[in-house]
Amino acid sequence: MESTKFPTLGRRLFFRGTIAGLFLSLAFLRLMHSSYSNTRMFTIPNIIISKIPNRTELNHTNNVSGKTKSRYYLPTSDSSLSYSWVDNQWQPPPGVPLYTIQEMRRIFTQGNVLWIGDSTARQDYVTLYNMITSSSSTNDGDHYYSNLTVAQLNEGINVNKGGKITEICDRRYPFDLLLCRNIGNATVDKIVHYDYTEQICFREVFNYINTNWRLLMARYSTILVSVGIWDVIRFQYCGSQNATYVRDVLNVIDEKFSANGHVQLLWKVHCGAGNENASEMDRTGLIQQLTRDWFATHPPPKHSYNVVMIDLAKEMEGRTYGEARIAGDIPPHLGPTARMLFLQMATHAIAQQRGGP
Ligand SMILES: *[C@@H]1O[C@H](CO)[C@@H](O)[C@H](O)[C@H]1NC(C)=O
Ligand SMILES: *[C@@H]1O[C@H](CO)[C@@H](O)[C@H](O)[C@H]1NC(C)=O
Ligand SMILES: *[C@@H]1O[C@H](CO)[C@@H](O)[C@H](O)[C@H]1NC(C)=O
Ligand SMILES: *[C@@H]1O[C@H](CO)[C@@H](O)[C@H](O)[C@H]1NC(C)=O
Ligand SMILES: *[C@@H]1O[C@H](CO)[C@@H](O)[C@H](O)[C@H]1NC(C)=O
Ligand SMILES: *[C@@H]1O[C@H](CO)[C@@H](O)[C@H](O)[C@H]1NC(C)=O
Ligand SMILES: *[C@@H]1O[C@H](CO)[C@@H](O)[C@H](O)[C@H]1NC(C)=O
């Protein structure tokens, strides 16, 4: 399979477009500066000091919506189970723990992890890596202290972007990996593979899963998918698919993975790019709704809850477009606070499925 992804015309246009967009929105970015400072206030000083939830507490959250283990981890139709926003900081709903970096490390180092998707997946991948490999955190009894800065969270989020390879992956094949790292604790544990494959369109994700599912199932314990923006703002590049194509992707994932409950696959409901026009926002909204409808009409097979939806878009309502957006480095990307929210939701989903950390 030819997998080297040098920038095609469509991609170059996209990058140019986003760079142009960046210049055009300089004034907007200035506005965002104040909210960025708020992010810093959260992440630099004595952040995340929380009691580590024990198994009983975590187990309680399994039942928080009255139904144990479903495909909907968060949110449900019950808005009281949504994360809240205070200023530019999110807070978990009652009964949902705030996972410390140490817990995230423990949860994500239990088996090989693969991220599939576009640059939003890459930035999530690197952010989580930065968090769980950071030495700027300590555990003091049942209290946890972290001193991770925004700069540390953001470090290297654009590595290997746009075909400029600066980090060579030495086990690229057969998984078409763009990034491959190791996490885990070599002294007490086996090395855990932590990988990323760049698949930027729904069509690419479909083909990737359809082609590689046996290999993926043999290698990985957890797979996270983050894709969707290109199918909206560069939808011609992605094949001008009808928005309903997202169902085909979910169908192939379901067909390949649901019967084999040992691989957890987390599907992110993606947030739109910050610079979408009205019709693009409509298309994003349509794809999000089709995704939710798909999960609502495809209850998991008995005893198999391994393909789940993480509805980041729902939690980011009001924070995706306009001045309140938790903006990242370019319009399609989200800032570190939003990436950490997704990572919390993903951690929670994995912990729930495993019945505790
Ligand atoms: C776990 O948390 C529950 C609820 O807060 C508490 O009742 C229980 O004693 C705790 N168990 C341990 C081992 O700390
Ligand atoms: C979770 O709760 C159920 C029902 O109360 C119980 O049977 C199960 O053992 C609990 N699991 C853990 C890991 O505590
Ligand atoms: C889960 O929720 C249902 C409905 O609210 C309740 O009847 C049941 O007792 C709960 N189970 C546990 C283990 O808490
Ligand atoms: C937190 O980190 C900063 C720089 O990374 C350092 O200057 C500061 O001393 C640290 N604070 C604590 C309490 O470790
Ligand atoms: C690995 O595990 C050992 C033994 O529990 C511990 O001392 C060490 O700090 C751990 N290293 C990391 C990087 O977590
Ligand atoms: C919105 O963007 C799309 C391309 O994604 C373009 O075809 C359309 O003309 C734009 N609509 C407006 C109103 O600018
Ligand atoms: C998208 O496909 C559905 C059937 O899958 C069809 O009903 C709908 O008209 C199509 N929409 C467009 C814009 O082609």
Short mmCIF file of N, CA, C and O in Angstrom, two decimals, residues 184-247:
data_model
loop_
_atom_site.label_atom_id
_atom_site.label_comp_id
_atom_site.label_asym_id
_atom_site.label_seq_id
_atom_site.Cartn_x
_atom_site.Cartn_y
_atom_site.Cartn_z
N GLY A 184 4.44 4.03 28.63
CA GLY A 184 4.44 2.93 29.58
C GLY A 184 5.68 2.96 30.44
O GLY A 184 6.52 3.83 30.33
N ASN A 185 5.73 1.99 31.30
CA ASN A 185 6.79 1.95 32.29
C ASN A 185 7.62 0.70 32.05
O ASN A 185 7.22 -0.40 32.41
N ALA A 186 8.77 0.91 31.43
CA ALA A 186 9.59 -0.23 31.01
C ALA A 186 10.03 -1.08 32.19
O ALA A 186 10.25 -2.29 32.03
N THR A 187 10.14 -0.47 33.37
CA THR A 187 10.66 -1.25 34.50
C THR A 187 9.65 -2.25 35.02
O THR A 187 10.03 -3.34 35.44
N VAL A 188 8.39 -1.89 35.01
CA VAL A 188 7.40 -2.78 35.60
C VAL A 188 6.46 -3.37 34.57
O VAL A 188 5.68 -4.26 34.87
N ASP A 189 6.54 -2.90 33.37
CA ASP A 189 5.49 -3.22 32.41
C ASP A 189 6.14 -3.45 31.05
O ASP A 189 7.29 -3.13 30.83
N LYS A 190 5.35 -3.98 30.14
CA LYS A 190 5.86 -4.04 28.78
C LYS A 190 5.75 -2.64 28.14
O LYS A 190 4.98 -1.80 28.61
N ILE A 191 6.52 -2.43 27.11
CA ILE A 191 6.41 -1.19 26.35
C ILE A 191 5.08 -1.16 25.61
O ILE A 191 4.65 -2.16 25.06
N VAL A 192 4.43 -0.04 25.66
CA VAL A 192 3.15 0.11 24.98
C VAL A 192 3.36 0.98 23.74
O VAL A 192 3.97 2.04 23.83
N HIS A 193 2.86 0.51 22.62
CA HIS A 193 2.96 1.29 21.38
C HIS A 193 1.91 2.39 21.39
O HIS A 193 0.75 2.14 21.71
N TYR A 194 2.35 3.56 20.99
CA TYR A 194 1.46 4.72 20.96
C TYR A 194 1.62 5.35 19.58
O TYR A 194 2.64 5.96 19.29
N ASP A 195 0.61 5.14 18.72
CA ASP A 195 0.78 5.39 17.29
C ASP A 195 -0.28 6.33 16.72
O ASP A 195 -1.37 6.49 17.28
N TYR A 196 0.08 6.90 15.58
CA TYR A 196 -0.86 7.78 14.86
C TYR A 196 -0.76 7.51 13.37
O TYR A 196 0.33 7.47 12.81
N THR A 197 -1.90 7.30 12.75
CA THR A 197 -1.94 7.20 11.29
C THR A 197 -2.77 8.35 10.74
O THR A 197 -3.86 8.64 11.26
N GLU A 198 -2.23 9.01 9.73
CA GLU A 198 -2.92 10.18 9.18
C GLU A 198 -3.91 9.75 8.11
O GLU A 198 -3.52 9.27 7.05
N GLN A 199 -5.19 9.88 8.40
CA GLN A 199 -6.27 9.59 7.46
C GLN A 199 -7.21 10.77 7.57
O GLN A 199 -7.92 10.91 8.57
N ILE A 200 -7.22 11.64 6.56
CA ILE A 200 -7.86 12.93 6.79
C ILE A 200 -9.29 13.03 6.30
O ILE A 200 -9.98 13.98 6.64
N CYS A 201 -9.74 12.08 5.51
CA CYS A 201 -11.13 12.12 5.02
C CYS A 201 -11.89 10.90 5.54
O CYS A 201 -11.30 9.86 5.81
N PHE A 202 -13.18 11.01 5.59
CA PHE A 202 -14.00 9.85 5.95
C PHE A 202 -13.67 8.67 5.04
O PHE A 202 -13.57 7.53 5.48
N ARG A 203 -13.52 8.97 3.76
CA ARG A 203 -13.23 7.91 2.80
C ARG A 203 -11.93 7.19 3.14
O ARG A 203 -11.82 5.97 3.05
N GLU A 204 -10.94 7.96 3.56
CA GLU A 204 -9.65 7.35 3.93
C GLU A 204 -9.80 6.48 5.17
O GLU A 204 -9.20 5.41 5.26
N VAL A 205 -10.58 6.96 6.13
CA VAL A 205 -10.79 6.17 7.34
C VAL A 205 -11.52 4.87 6.98
O VAL A 205 -11.16 3.79 7.44
N PHE A 206 -12.52 5.00 6.12
CA PHE A 206 -13.25 3.82 5.67
C PHE A 206 -12.29 2.79 5.06
O PHE A 206 -12.28 1.63 5.45
N ASN A 207 -11.47 3.25 4.13
CA ASN A 207 -10.55 2.34 3.45
C ASN A 207 -9.53 1.76 4.41
O ASN A 207 -9.18 0.57 4.34
N TYR A 208 -9.06 2.59 5.31
CA TYR A 208 -8.05 2.15 6.26
C TYR A 208 -8.59 1.03 7.15
O TYR A 208 -7.95 -0.01 7.34
N ILE A 209 -9.79 1.24 7.67
CA ILE A 209 -10.40 0.23 8.55
C ILE A 209 -10.73 -1.03 7.75
O ILE A 209 -10.45 -2.16 8.16
N ASN A 210 -11.30 -0.81 6.59
CA ASN A 210 -11.74 -1.93 5.77
C ASN A 210 -10.56 -2.81 5.35
O ASN A 210 -10.68 -4.03 5.28
N THR A 211 -9.42 -2.19 5.13
CA THR A 211 -8.24 -2.92 4.68
C THR A 211 -7.49 -3.56 5.84
O THR A 211 -7.00 -4.68 5.72
N ASN A 212 -7.39 -2.84 6.94
CA ASN A 212 -6.44 -3.23 7.99
C ASN A 212 -7.06 -3.80 9.25
O ASN A 212 -6.36 -4.04 10.23
N TRP A 213 -8.37 -4.00 9.27
CA TRP A 213 -9.00 -4.27 10.56
C TRP A 213 -8.44 -5.49 11.27
O TRP A 213 -8.31 -5.49 12.50
N ARG A 214 -8.06 -6.52 10.53
CA ARG A 214 -7.53 -7.71 11.20
C ARG A 214 -6.21 -7.39 11.91
O ARG A 214 -5.98 -7.77 13.05
N LEU A 215 -5.35 -6.67 11.18
CA LEU A 215 -4.07 -6.28 11.76
C LEU A 215 -4.28 -5.36 12.97
O LEU A 215 -3.63 -5.50 14.00
N LEU A 216 -5.21 -4.43 12.82
CA LEU A 216 -5.47 -3.48 13.90
C LEU A 216 -5.94 -4.22 15.14
O LEU A 216 -5.52 -3.93 16.26
N MET A 217 -6.80 -5.17 14.92
CA MET A 217 -7.35 -5.89 16.06
C MET A 217 -6.28 -6.70 16.78
O MET A 217 -6.33 -6.88 17.98
N ALA A 218 -5.32 -7.19 16.01
CA ALA A 218 -4.25 -7.97 16.62
C ALA A 218 -3.27 -7.09 17.39
O ALA A 218 -2.65 -7.53 18.34
N ARG A 219 -3.14 -5.85 16.97
CA ARG A 219 -2.09 -5.01 17.55
C ARG A 219 -2.58 -4.08 18.66
O ARG A 219 -1.88 -3.85 19.64
N TYR A 220 -3.79 -3.52 18.50
CA TYR A 220 -4.18 -2.42 19.38
C TYR A 220 -5.28 -2.79 20.36
O TYR A 220 -6.15 -3.61 20.06
N SER A 221 -5.25 -2.12 21.52
CA SER A 221 -6.33 -2.26 22.50
C SER A 221 -7.31 -1.11 22.40
O SER A 221 -8.50 -1.27 22.65
N THR A 222 -6.78 0.05 22.07
CA THR A 222 -7.61 1.25 22.03
C THR A 222 -7.35 1.99 20.73
O THR A 222 -6.19 2.21 20.36
N ILE A 223 -8.43 2.37 20.05
CA ILE A 223 -8.32 3.14 18.81
C ILE A 223 -9.20 4.37 18.95
O ILE A 223 -10.35 4.27 19.37
N LEU A 224 -8.63 5.53 18.65
CA LEU A 224 -9.39 6.78 18.73
C LEU A 224 -9.43 7.42 17.34
O LEU A 224 -8.39 7.51 16.68
N VAL A 225 -10.61 7.85 16.93
CA VAL A 225 -10.77 8.41 15.59
C VAL A 225 -11.20 9.87 15.71
O VAL A 225 -12.15 10.19 16.43
N SER A 226 -10.49 10.75 15.01
CA SER A 226 -10.87 12.16 14.98
C SER A 226 -10.74 12.67 13.55
O SER A 226 -9.64 12.87 13.04
N VAL A 227 -11.87 12.84 12.90
CA VAL A 227 -11.88 13.20 11.48
C VAL A 227 -13.20 13.92 11.20
O VAL A 227 -14.15 13.78 11.96
N GLY A 228 -13.24 14.68 10.12
CA GLY A 228 -14.51 15.32 9.75
C GLY A 228 -14.37 16.70 9.14
O GLY A 228 -15.18 17.10 8.30
N ILE A 229 -13.35 17.43 9.56
CA ILE A 229 -13.23 18.81 9.10
C ILE A 229 -12.97 18.89 7.59
O ILE A 229 -13.56 19.70 6.89
N TRP A 230 -12.10 18.03 7.10
CA TRP A 230 -11.80 18.06 5.67
C TRP A 230 -13.04 17.74 4.84
O TRP A 230 -13.20 18.27 3.74
N ASP A 231 -13.88 16.88 5.33
CA ASP A 231 -15.10 16.54 4.59
C ASP A 231 -16.09 17.70 4.56
O ASP A 231 -17.10 17.62 3.87
N VAL A 232 -15.80 18.74 5.31
CA VAL A 232 -16.64 19.93 5.27
C VAL A 232 -15.95 21.05 4.49
O VAL A 232 -16.44 21.49 3.45
N ILE A 233 -14.78 21.47 4.95
CA ILE A 233 -14.20 22.65 4.32
C ILE A 233 -13.33 22.32 3.11
O ILE A 233 -12.99 23.21 2.35
N ARG A 234 -12.98 21.05 2.91
CA ARG A 234 -12.30 20.63 1.67
C ARG A 234 -12.98 19.37 1.14
O ARG A 234 -12.34 18.37 0.87
N PHE A 235 -14.30 19.47 1.06
CA PHE A 235 -15.04 18.24 0.80
C PHE A 235 -14.78 17.70 -0.60
O PHE A 235 -14.91 16.51 -0.84
N GLN A 236 -14.37 18.58 -1.52
CA GLN A 236 -14.04 18.08 -2.86
C GLN A 236 -12.79 17.21 -2.82
O GLN A 236 -12.73 16.17 -3.45
N TYR A 237 -11.83 17.65 -2.05
CA TYR A 237 -10.63 16.83 -1.87
C TYR A 237 -11.01 15.45 -1.33
O TYR A 237 -10.41 14.44 -1.70
N CYS A 238 -11.99 15.43 -0.45
CA CYS A 238 -12.39 14.17 0.18
C CYS A 238 -13.36 13.37 -0.67
O CYS A 238 -13.86 12.34 -0.23
N GLY A 239 -13.65 13.84 -1.87
CA GLY A 239 -14.50 13.06 -2.76
C GLY A 239 -15.94 13.54 -2.85
O GLY A 239 -16.79 12.82 -3.38
N SER A 240 -16.20 14.73 -2.31
CA SER A 240 -17.55 15.32 -2.38
C SER A 240 -18.62 14.35 -1.93
O SER A 240 -19.67 14.21 -2.55
N GLN A 241 -18.33 13.66 -0.85
CA GLN A 241 -19.30 12.69 -0.35
C GLN A 241 -20.54 13.39 0.17
O GLN A 241 -20.46 14.45 0.78
N ASN A 242 -21.65 12.77 -0.03
CA ASN A 242 -22.86 13.12 0.69
C ASN A 242 -22.55 13.01 2.20
O ASN A 242 -21.85 12.10 2.61
N ALA A 243 -23.10 13.91 2.98
CA ALA A 243 -22.82 13.88 4.41
C ALA A 243 -23.19 12.54 5.04
O ALA A 243 -22.60 12.12 6.04
N THR A 244 -24.14 11.86 4.43
CA THR A 244 -24.56 10.56 4.97
C THR A 244 -23.45 9.51 4.88
O THR A 244 -23.59 8.43 5.43
N TYR A 245 -22.37 9.86 4.20
CA TYR A 245 -21.26 8.90 4.09
C TYR A 245 -20.69 8.54 5.46
O TYR A 245 -20.14 7.45 5.64
N VAL A 246 -20.85 9.44 6.42
CA VAL A 246 -20.35 9.12 7.77
C VAL A 246 -20.96 7.82 8.27
O VAL A 246 -20.33 7.05 8.99
N ARG A 247 -22.20 7.55 7.86
CA ARG A 247 -22.84 6.29 8.27
C ARG A 247 -22.12 5.07 7.72
O ARG A 247 -22.02 4.05 8.38
#
